[in-house]
mmCIF file of C-alpha atoms in Angstrom:
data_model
loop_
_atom_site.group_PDB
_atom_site.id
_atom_site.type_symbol
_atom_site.label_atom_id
_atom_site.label_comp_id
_atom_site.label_asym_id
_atom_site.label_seq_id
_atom_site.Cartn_x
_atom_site.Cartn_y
_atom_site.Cartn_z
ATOM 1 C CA UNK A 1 -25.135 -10.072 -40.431
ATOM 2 C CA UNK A 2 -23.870 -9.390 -36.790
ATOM 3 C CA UNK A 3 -22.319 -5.977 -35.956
ATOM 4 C CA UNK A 4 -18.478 -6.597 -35.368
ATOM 5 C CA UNK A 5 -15.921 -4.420 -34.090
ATOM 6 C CA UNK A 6 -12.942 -2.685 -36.547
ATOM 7 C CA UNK A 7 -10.138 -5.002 -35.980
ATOM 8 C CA UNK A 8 -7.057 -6.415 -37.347
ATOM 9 C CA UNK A 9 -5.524 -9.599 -37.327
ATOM 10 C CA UNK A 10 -2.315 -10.655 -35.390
ATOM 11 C CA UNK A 11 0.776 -11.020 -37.226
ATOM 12 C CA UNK A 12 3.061 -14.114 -37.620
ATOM 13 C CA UNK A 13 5.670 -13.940 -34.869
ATOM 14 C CA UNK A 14 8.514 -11.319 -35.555
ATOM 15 C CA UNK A 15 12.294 -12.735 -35.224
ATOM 16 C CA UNK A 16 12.719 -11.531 -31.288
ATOM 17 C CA UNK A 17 15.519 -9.392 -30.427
ATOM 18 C CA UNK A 18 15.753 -10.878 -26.668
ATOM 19 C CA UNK A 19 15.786 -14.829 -28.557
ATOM 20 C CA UNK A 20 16.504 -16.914 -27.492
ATOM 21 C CA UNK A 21 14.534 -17.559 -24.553
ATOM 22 C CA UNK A 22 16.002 -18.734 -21.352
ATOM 23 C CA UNK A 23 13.499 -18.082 -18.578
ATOM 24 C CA UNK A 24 12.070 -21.371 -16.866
ATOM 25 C CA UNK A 25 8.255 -19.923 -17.624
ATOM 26 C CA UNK A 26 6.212 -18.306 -20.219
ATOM 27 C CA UNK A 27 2.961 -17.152 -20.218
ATOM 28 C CA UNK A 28 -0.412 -17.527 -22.274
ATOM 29 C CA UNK A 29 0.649 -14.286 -24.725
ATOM 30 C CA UNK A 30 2.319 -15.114 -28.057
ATOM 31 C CA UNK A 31 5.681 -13.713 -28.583
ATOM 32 C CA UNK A 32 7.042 -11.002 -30.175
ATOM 33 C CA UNK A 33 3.588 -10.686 -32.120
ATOM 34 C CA UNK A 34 3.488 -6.802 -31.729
ATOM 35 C CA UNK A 35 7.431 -5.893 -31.514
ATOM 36 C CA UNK A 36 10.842 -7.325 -32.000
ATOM 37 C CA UNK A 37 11.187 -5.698 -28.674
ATOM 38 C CA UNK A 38 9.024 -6.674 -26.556
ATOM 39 C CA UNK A 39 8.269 -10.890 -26.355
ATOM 40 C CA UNK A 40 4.865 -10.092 -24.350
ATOM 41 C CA UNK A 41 3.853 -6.877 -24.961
ATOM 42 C CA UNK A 42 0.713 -6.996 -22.964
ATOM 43 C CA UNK A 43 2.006 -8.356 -20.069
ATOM 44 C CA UNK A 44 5.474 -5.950 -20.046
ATOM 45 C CA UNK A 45 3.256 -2.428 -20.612
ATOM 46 C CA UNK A 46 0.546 -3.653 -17.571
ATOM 47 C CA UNK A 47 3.476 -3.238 -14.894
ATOM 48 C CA UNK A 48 3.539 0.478 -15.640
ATOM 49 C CA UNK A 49 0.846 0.117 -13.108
ATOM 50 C CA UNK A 50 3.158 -0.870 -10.338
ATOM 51 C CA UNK A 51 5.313 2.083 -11.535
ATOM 52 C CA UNK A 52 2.651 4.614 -11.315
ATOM 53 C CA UNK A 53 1.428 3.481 -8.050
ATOM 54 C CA UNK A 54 5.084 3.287 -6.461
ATOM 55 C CA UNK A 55 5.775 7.181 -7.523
ATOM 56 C CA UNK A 56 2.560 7.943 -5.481
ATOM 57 C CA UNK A 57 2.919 6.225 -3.124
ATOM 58 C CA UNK A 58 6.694 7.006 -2.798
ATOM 59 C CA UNK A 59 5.767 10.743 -3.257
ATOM 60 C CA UNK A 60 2.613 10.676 -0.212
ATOM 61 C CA UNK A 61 5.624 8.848 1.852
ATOM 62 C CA UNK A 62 7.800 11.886 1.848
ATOM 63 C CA UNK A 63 5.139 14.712 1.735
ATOM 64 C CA UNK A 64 3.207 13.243 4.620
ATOM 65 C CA UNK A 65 5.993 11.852 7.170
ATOM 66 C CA UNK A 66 5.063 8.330 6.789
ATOM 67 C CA UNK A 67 7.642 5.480 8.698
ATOM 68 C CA UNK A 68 10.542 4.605 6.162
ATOM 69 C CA UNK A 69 9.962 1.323 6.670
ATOM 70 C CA UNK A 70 6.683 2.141 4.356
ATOM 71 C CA UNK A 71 9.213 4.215 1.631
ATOM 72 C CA UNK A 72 11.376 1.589 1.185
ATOM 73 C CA UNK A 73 8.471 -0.876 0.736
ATOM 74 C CA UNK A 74 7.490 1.187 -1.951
ATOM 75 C CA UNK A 75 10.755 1.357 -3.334
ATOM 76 C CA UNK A 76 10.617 -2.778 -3.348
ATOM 77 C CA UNK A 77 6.898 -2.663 -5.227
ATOM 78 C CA UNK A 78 8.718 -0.419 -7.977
ATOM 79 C CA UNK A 79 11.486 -3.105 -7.960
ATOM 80 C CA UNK A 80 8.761 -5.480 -8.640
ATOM 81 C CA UNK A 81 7.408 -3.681 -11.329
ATOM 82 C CA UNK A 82 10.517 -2.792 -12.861
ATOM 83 C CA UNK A 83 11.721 -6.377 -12.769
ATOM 84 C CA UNK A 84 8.224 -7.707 -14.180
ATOM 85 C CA UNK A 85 8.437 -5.487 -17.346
ATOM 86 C CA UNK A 86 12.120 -6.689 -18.093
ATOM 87 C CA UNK A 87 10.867 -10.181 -17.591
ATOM 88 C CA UNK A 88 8.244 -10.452 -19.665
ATOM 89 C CA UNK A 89 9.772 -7.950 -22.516
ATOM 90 C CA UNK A 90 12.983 -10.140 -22.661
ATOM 91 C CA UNK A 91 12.345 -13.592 -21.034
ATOM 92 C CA UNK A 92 15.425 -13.875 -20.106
ATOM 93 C CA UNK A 93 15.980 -15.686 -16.560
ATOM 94 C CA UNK A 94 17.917 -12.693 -14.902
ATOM 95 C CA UNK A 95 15.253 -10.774 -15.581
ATOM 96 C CA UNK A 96 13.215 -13.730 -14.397
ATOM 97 C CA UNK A 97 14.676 -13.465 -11.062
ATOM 98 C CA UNK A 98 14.549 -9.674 -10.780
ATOM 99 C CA UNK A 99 10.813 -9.917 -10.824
ATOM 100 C CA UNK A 100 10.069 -13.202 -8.631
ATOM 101 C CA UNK A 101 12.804 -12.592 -6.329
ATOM 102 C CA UNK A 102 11.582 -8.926 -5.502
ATOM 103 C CA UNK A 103 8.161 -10.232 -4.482
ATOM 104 C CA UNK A 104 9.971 -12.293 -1.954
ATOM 105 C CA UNK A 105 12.152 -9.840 -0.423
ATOM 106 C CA UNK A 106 9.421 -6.819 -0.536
ATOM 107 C CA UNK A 107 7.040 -8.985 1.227
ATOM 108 C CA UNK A 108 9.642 -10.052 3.891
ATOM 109 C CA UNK A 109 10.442 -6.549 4.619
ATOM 110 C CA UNK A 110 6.711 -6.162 5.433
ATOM 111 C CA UNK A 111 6.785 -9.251 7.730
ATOM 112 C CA UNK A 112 9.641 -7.372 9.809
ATOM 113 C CA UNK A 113 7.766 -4.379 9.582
ATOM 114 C CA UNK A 114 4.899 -5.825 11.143
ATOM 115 C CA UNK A 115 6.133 -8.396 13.226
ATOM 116 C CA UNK A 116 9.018 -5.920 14.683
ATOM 117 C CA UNK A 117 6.622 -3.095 15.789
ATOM 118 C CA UNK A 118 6.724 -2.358 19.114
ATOM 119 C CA UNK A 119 9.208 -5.016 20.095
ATOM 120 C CA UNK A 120 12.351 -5.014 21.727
ATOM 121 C CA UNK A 121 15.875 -3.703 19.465
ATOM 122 C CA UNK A 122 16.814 -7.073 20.366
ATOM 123 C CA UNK A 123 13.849 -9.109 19.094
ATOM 124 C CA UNK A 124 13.965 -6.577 16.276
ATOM 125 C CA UNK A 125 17.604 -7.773 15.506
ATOM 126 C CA UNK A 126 16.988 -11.405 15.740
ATOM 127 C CA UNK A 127 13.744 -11.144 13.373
ATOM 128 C CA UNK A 128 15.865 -9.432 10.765
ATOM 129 C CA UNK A 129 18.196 -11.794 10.648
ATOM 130 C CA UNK A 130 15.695 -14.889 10.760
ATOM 131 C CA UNK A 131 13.672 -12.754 7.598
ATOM 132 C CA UNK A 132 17.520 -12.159 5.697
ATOM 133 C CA UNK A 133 19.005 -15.864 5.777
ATOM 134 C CA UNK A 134 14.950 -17.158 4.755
ATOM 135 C CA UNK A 135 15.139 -14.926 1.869
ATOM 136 C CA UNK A 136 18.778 -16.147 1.032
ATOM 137 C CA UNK A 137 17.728 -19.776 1.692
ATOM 138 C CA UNK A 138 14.780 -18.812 -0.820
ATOM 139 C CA UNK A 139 17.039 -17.445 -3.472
ATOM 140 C CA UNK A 140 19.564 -20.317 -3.450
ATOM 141 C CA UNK A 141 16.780 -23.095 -3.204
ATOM 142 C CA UNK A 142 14.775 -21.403 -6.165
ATOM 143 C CA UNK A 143 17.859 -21.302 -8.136
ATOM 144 C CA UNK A 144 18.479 -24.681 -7.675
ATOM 145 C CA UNK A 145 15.371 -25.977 -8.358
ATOM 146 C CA UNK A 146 14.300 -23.095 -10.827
ATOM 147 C CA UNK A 147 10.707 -24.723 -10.008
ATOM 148 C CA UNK A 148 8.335 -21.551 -10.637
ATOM 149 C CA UNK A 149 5.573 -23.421 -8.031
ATOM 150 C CA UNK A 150 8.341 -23.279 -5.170
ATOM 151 C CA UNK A 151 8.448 -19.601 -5.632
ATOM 152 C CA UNK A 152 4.610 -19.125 -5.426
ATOM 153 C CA UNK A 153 4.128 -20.948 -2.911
ATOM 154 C CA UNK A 154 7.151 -19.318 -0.838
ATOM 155 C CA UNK A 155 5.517 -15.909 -2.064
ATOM 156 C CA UNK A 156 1.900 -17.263 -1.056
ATOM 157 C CA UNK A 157 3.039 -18.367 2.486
ATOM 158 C CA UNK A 158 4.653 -14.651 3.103
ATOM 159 C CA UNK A 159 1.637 -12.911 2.097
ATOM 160 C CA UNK A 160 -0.967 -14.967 3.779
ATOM 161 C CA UNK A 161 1.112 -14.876 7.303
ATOM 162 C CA UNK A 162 1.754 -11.067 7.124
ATOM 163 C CA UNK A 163 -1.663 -10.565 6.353
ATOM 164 C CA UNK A 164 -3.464 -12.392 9.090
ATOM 165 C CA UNK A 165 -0.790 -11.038 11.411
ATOM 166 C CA UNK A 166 -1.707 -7.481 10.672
ATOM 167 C CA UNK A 167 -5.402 -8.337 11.001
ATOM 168 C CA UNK A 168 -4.715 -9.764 14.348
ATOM 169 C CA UNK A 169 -2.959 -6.346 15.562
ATOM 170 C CA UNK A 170 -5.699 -4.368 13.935
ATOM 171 C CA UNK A 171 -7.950 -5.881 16.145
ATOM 172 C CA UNK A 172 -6.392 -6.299 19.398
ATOM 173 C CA UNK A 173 -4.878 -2.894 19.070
ATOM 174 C CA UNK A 174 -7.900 -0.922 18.377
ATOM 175 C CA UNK A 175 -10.985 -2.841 18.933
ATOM 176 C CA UNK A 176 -12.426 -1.574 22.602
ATOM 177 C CA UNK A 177 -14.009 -4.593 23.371
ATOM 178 C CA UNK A 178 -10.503 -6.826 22.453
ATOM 179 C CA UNK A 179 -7.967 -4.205 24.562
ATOM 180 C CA UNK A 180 -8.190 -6.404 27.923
ATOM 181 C CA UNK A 181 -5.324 -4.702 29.366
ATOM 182 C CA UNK A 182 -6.739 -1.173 28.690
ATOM 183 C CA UNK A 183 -10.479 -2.207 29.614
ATOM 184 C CA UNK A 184 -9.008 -3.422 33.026
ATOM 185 C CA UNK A 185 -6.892 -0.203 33.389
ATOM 186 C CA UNK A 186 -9.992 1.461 32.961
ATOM 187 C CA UNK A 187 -12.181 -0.379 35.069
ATOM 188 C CA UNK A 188 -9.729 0.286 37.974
ATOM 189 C CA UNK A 189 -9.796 3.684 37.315
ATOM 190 C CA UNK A 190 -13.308 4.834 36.360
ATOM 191 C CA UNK A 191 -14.428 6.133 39.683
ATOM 192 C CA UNK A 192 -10.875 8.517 39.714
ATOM 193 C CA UNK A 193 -12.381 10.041 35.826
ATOM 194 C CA UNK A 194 -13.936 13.010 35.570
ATOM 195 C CA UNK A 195 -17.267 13.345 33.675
ATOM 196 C CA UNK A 196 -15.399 14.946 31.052
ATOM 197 C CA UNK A 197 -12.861 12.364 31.015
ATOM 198 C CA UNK A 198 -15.199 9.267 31.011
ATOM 199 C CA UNK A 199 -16.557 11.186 27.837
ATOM 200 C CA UNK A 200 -13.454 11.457 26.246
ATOM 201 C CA UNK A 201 -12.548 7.622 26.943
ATOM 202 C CA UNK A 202 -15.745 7.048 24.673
ATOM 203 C CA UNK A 203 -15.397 8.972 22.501
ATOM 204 C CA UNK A 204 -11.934 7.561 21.551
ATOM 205 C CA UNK A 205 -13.878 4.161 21.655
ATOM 206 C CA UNK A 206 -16.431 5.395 19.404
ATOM 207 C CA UNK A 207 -13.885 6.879 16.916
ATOM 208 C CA UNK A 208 -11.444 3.402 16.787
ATOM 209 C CA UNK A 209 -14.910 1.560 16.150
ATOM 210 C CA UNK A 210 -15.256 3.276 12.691
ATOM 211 C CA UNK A 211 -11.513 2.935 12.197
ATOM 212 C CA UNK A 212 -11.951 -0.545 12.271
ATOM 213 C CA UNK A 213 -15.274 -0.587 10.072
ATOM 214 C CA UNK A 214 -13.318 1.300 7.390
ATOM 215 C CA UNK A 215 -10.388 -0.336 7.874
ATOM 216 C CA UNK A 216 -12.248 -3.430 7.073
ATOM 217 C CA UNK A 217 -13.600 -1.898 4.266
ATOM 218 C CA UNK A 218 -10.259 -1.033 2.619
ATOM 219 C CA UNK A 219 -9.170 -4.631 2.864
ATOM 220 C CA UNK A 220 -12.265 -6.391 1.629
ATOM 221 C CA UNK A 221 -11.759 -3.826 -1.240
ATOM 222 C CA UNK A 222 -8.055 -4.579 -1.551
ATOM 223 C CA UNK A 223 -8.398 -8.010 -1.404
ATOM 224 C CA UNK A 224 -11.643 -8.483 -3.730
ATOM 225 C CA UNK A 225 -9.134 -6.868 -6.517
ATOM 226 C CA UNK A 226 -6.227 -8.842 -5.317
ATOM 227 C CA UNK A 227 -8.104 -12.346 -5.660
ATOM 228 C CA UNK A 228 -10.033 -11.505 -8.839
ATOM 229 C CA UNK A 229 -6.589 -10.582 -10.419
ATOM 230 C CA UNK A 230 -5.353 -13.984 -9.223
ATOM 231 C CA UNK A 231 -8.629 -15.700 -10.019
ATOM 232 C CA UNK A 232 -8.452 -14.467 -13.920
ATOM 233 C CA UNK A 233 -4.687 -15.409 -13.885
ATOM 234 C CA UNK A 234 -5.705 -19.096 -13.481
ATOM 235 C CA UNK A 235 -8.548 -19.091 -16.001
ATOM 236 C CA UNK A 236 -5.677 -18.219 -18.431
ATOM 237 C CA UNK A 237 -3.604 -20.794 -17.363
ATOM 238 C CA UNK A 238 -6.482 -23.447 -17.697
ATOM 239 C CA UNK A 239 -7.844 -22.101 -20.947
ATOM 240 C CA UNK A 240 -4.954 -21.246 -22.627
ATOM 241 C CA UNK A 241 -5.549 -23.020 -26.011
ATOM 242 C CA UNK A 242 -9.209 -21.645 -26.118
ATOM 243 C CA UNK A 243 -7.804 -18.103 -25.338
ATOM 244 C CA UNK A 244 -5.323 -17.684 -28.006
ATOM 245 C CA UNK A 245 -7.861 -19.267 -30.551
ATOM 246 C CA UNK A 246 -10.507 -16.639 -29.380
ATOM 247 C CA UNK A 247 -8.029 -13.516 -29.505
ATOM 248 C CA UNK A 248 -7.090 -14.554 -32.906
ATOM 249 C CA UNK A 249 -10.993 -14.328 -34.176
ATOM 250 C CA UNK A 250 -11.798 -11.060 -32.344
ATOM 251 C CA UNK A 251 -8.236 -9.176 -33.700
ATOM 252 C CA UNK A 252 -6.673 -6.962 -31.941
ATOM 253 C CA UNK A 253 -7.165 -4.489 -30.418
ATOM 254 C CA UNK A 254 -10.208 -6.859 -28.345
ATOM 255 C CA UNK A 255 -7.765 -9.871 -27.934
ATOM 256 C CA UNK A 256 -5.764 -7.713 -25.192
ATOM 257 C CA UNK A 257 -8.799 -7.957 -23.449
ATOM 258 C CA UNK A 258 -8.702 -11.235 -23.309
ATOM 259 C CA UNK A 259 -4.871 -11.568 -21.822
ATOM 260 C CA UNK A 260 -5.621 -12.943 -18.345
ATOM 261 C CA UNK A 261 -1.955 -12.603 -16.888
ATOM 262 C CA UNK A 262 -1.860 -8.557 -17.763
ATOM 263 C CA UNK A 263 -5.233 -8.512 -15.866
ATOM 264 C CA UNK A 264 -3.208 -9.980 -13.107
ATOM 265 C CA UNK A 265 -0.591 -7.652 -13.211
ATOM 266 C CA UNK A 266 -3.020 -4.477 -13.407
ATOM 267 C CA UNK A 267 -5.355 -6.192 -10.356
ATOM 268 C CA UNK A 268 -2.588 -7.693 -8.286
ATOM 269 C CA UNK A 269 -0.674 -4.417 -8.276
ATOM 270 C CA UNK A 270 -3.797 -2.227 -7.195
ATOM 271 C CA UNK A 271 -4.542 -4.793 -4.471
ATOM 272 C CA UNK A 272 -1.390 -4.291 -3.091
ATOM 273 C CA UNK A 273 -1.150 -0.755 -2.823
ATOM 274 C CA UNK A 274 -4.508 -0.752 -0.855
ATOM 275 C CA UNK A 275 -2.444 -3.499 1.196
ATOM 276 C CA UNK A 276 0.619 -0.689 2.083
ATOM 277 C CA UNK A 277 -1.989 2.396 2.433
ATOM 278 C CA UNK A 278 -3.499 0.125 4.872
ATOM 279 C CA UNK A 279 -0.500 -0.612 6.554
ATOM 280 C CA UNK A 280 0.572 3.334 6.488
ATOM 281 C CA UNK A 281 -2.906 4.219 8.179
ATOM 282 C CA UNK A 282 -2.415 1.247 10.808
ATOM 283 C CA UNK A 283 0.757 2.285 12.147
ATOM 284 C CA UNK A 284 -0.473 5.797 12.575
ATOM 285 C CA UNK A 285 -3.080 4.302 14.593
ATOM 286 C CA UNK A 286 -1.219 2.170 16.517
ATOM 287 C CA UNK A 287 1.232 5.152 17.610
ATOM 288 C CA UNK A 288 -1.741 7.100 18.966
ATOM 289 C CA UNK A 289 -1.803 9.478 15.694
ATOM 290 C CA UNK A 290 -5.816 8.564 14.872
ATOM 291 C CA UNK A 291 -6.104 12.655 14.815
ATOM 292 C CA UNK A 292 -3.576 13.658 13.181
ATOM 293 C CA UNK A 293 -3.844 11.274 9.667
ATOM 294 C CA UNK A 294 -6.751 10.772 8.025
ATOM 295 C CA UNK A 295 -7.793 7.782 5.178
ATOM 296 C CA UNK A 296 -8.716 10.365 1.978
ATOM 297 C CA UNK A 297 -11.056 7.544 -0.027
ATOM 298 C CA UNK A 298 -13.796 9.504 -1.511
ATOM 299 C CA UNK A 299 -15.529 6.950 -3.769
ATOM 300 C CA UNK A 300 -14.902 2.895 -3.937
ATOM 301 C CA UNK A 301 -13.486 3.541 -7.064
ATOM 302 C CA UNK A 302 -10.805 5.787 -6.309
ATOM 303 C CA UNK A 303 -7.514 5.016 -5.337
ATOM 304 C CA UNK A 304 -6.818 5.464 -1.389
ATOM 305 C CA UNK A 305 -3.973 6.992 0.394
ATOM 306 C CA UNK A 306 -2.919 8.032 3.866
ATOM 307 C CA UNK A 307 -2.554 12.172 4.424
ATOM 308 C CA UNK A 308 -2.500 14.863 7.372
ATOM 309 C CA UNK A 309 -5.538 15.687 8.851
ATOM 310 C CA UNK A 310 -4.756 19.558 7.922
ATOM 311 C CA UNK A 311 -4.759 17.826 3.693
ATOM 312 C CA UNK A 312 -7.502 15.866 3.869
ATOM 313 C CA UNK A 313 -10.266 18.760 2.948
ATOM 314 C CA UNK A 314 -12.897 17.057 4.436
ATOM 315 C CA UNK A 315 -12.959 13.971 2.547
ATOM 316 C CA UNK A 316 -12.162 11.212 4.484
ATOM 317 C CA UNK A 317 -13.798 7.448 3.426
ATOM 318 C CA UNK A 318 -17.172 6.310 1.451
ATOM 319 C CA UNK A 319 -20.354 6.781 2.779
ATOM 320 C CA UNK A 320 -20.556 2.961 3.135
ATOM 321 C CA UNK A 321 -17.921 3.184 6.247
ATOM 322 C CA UNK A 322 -19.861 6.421 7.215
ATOM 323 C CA UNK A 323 -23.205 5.103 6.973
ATOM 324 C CA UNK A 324 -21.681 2.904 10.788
ATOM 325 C CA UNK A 325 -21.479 5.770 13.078
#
């Protein structure tokens, strides 16, 4: 006989105290099969991630004199997770649009943040208003068609252009090699440097070049969890059937293991908070403040965030960044 785990079995559904459903999705978890209380119980207690991770990264905001704009982005990710655990604990479509809907406006409030930086007030104005009426025009559409693809894809399109436009200012920002106008501000001006300046000039050089290498690093990182949370998402929405069969022959507690959407929510929320720290640690850099904040990262498996030099204690990144220098 095979060695198998203490389990028990699921019970039949329980009559749900948020019935009847109303939102225009479910997900691969069987109602109210834990709780009257709760209609997916996995997927509602898995954004207490989001919550955690907001508090920090709310509470590193204020104690380290990070830009608001990064505070209030927090404040949207709690939103998110907030509105995610209603959801999927009542299925009820208000609550429905309290979690899609705060994706889309937390994730145009990056856009602004980074397409605004550095711009004129009036550019700055303009973009703000462009970002508000394509959030409104987002709301009202989605409403209308109450289409849950429209949404992902809107949500998809917002995160994939912020993205790439933060890894193009990454790298034209602080890559030596890609700063023409500095490099030919330089080259008209090397002969006028003193020895001791030419050395500091380099040395700045040197130090943006392992920036960028852990800076990298974080966002492989982030984004590895990101997609893999996304990846095991689909597998539950292609296996489905299979799924609920095999969590229903292992017992629980081993069939939570098995719900691919909570695995989203617990991967998807991590990625994303390696996605602000990153952002946090960026804008230092791009306001000249590369000495004065340091990345505190001390193993792969840790969670990152962005402190004052005087906090960080010595530990900075992983020796994989280190290993560069």
């Amino acid at each position: 006989m095979g060695l198998r785990l203490p389990s028990w079995s699921y019970d039949p559904p329980h009559p749900g105290y948020w019935e009847p459903v109303t939102s225009t999705i479910q997900w691969c978890e069987e109602d109210y099969y834990a709780t009257p209380y709760a209609a997916e119980i996995v997927n509602t207690l898995t954004n207490l991630m989001f919550v955690f991770l907001a508090f920090k990264g709310i509470r590193n905001c204020r104690k380290h004199g990070h830009d608001t704009v990064f505070l209030v982005a927090f404040v949207g990710y709690l939103l998110v997770g907030m509105g995610s655990f209603l959801f999927h604990a009542t299925l009820k479509y208000p609550m429905q649009l309290v979690d899609e809907l705060s994706m889309i406006y937390t994730t145009c409030l990056m856009n602004y943040a980074t397409f605004s930086y550095s711009k004129s007030r009036q550019y700055a104005l303009t973009l703000a208003l462009g970002l508000i009426s394509l959030a409104m025009f987002i709301t009202l559409y989605y409403h209308y068609l109450q289409d849950p693809l429209f949404h992902q894809n809107a949500y998809a399109i917002l995160t994939v252009v912020v993205l790439a436009r933060s890894m193009y200012v990454m790298e034209f920002s602080l890559r030596p090699s890609l700063r023409k106008n500095e490099e030919h501000f330089k080259l008209h001006h090397r002969m006028s440097m003193t020895a001791d300046q030419k050395e500091v000039s380099r040395s700045d050089d040197r130090r943006n070049e392992q920036i960028l290498a852990t800076m990298w690093l974080l966002i492989g990182t982030g984004l590895t969890i990101f997609l893999s949370g996304f990846g095991i998402w689909q597998l539950d929405n292609i296996f489905c059937s299979e799924l609920r069969t095999w969590r229903r022959e292992v017992g629980l507690p081993w069939g939570i293991l098995l719900e691919g959407h909570g695995w989203w929510h617990l991967l998807t929320g991590i990625g994303a908070y390696f996605y602000l720290t990153w952002g946090i640690w960026l804008r230092h850099c791009l306001n000249g403040r590369q000495e004065q904040y340091n990345l505190v990262w001390p193993t792969m498996i840790s969670l990152p965030k962005i402190v004052r030099s005087e906090y960080s204690n010595g530990i900075v990144a992983p020796d994989v960044a280190k290993k560069i220098r």
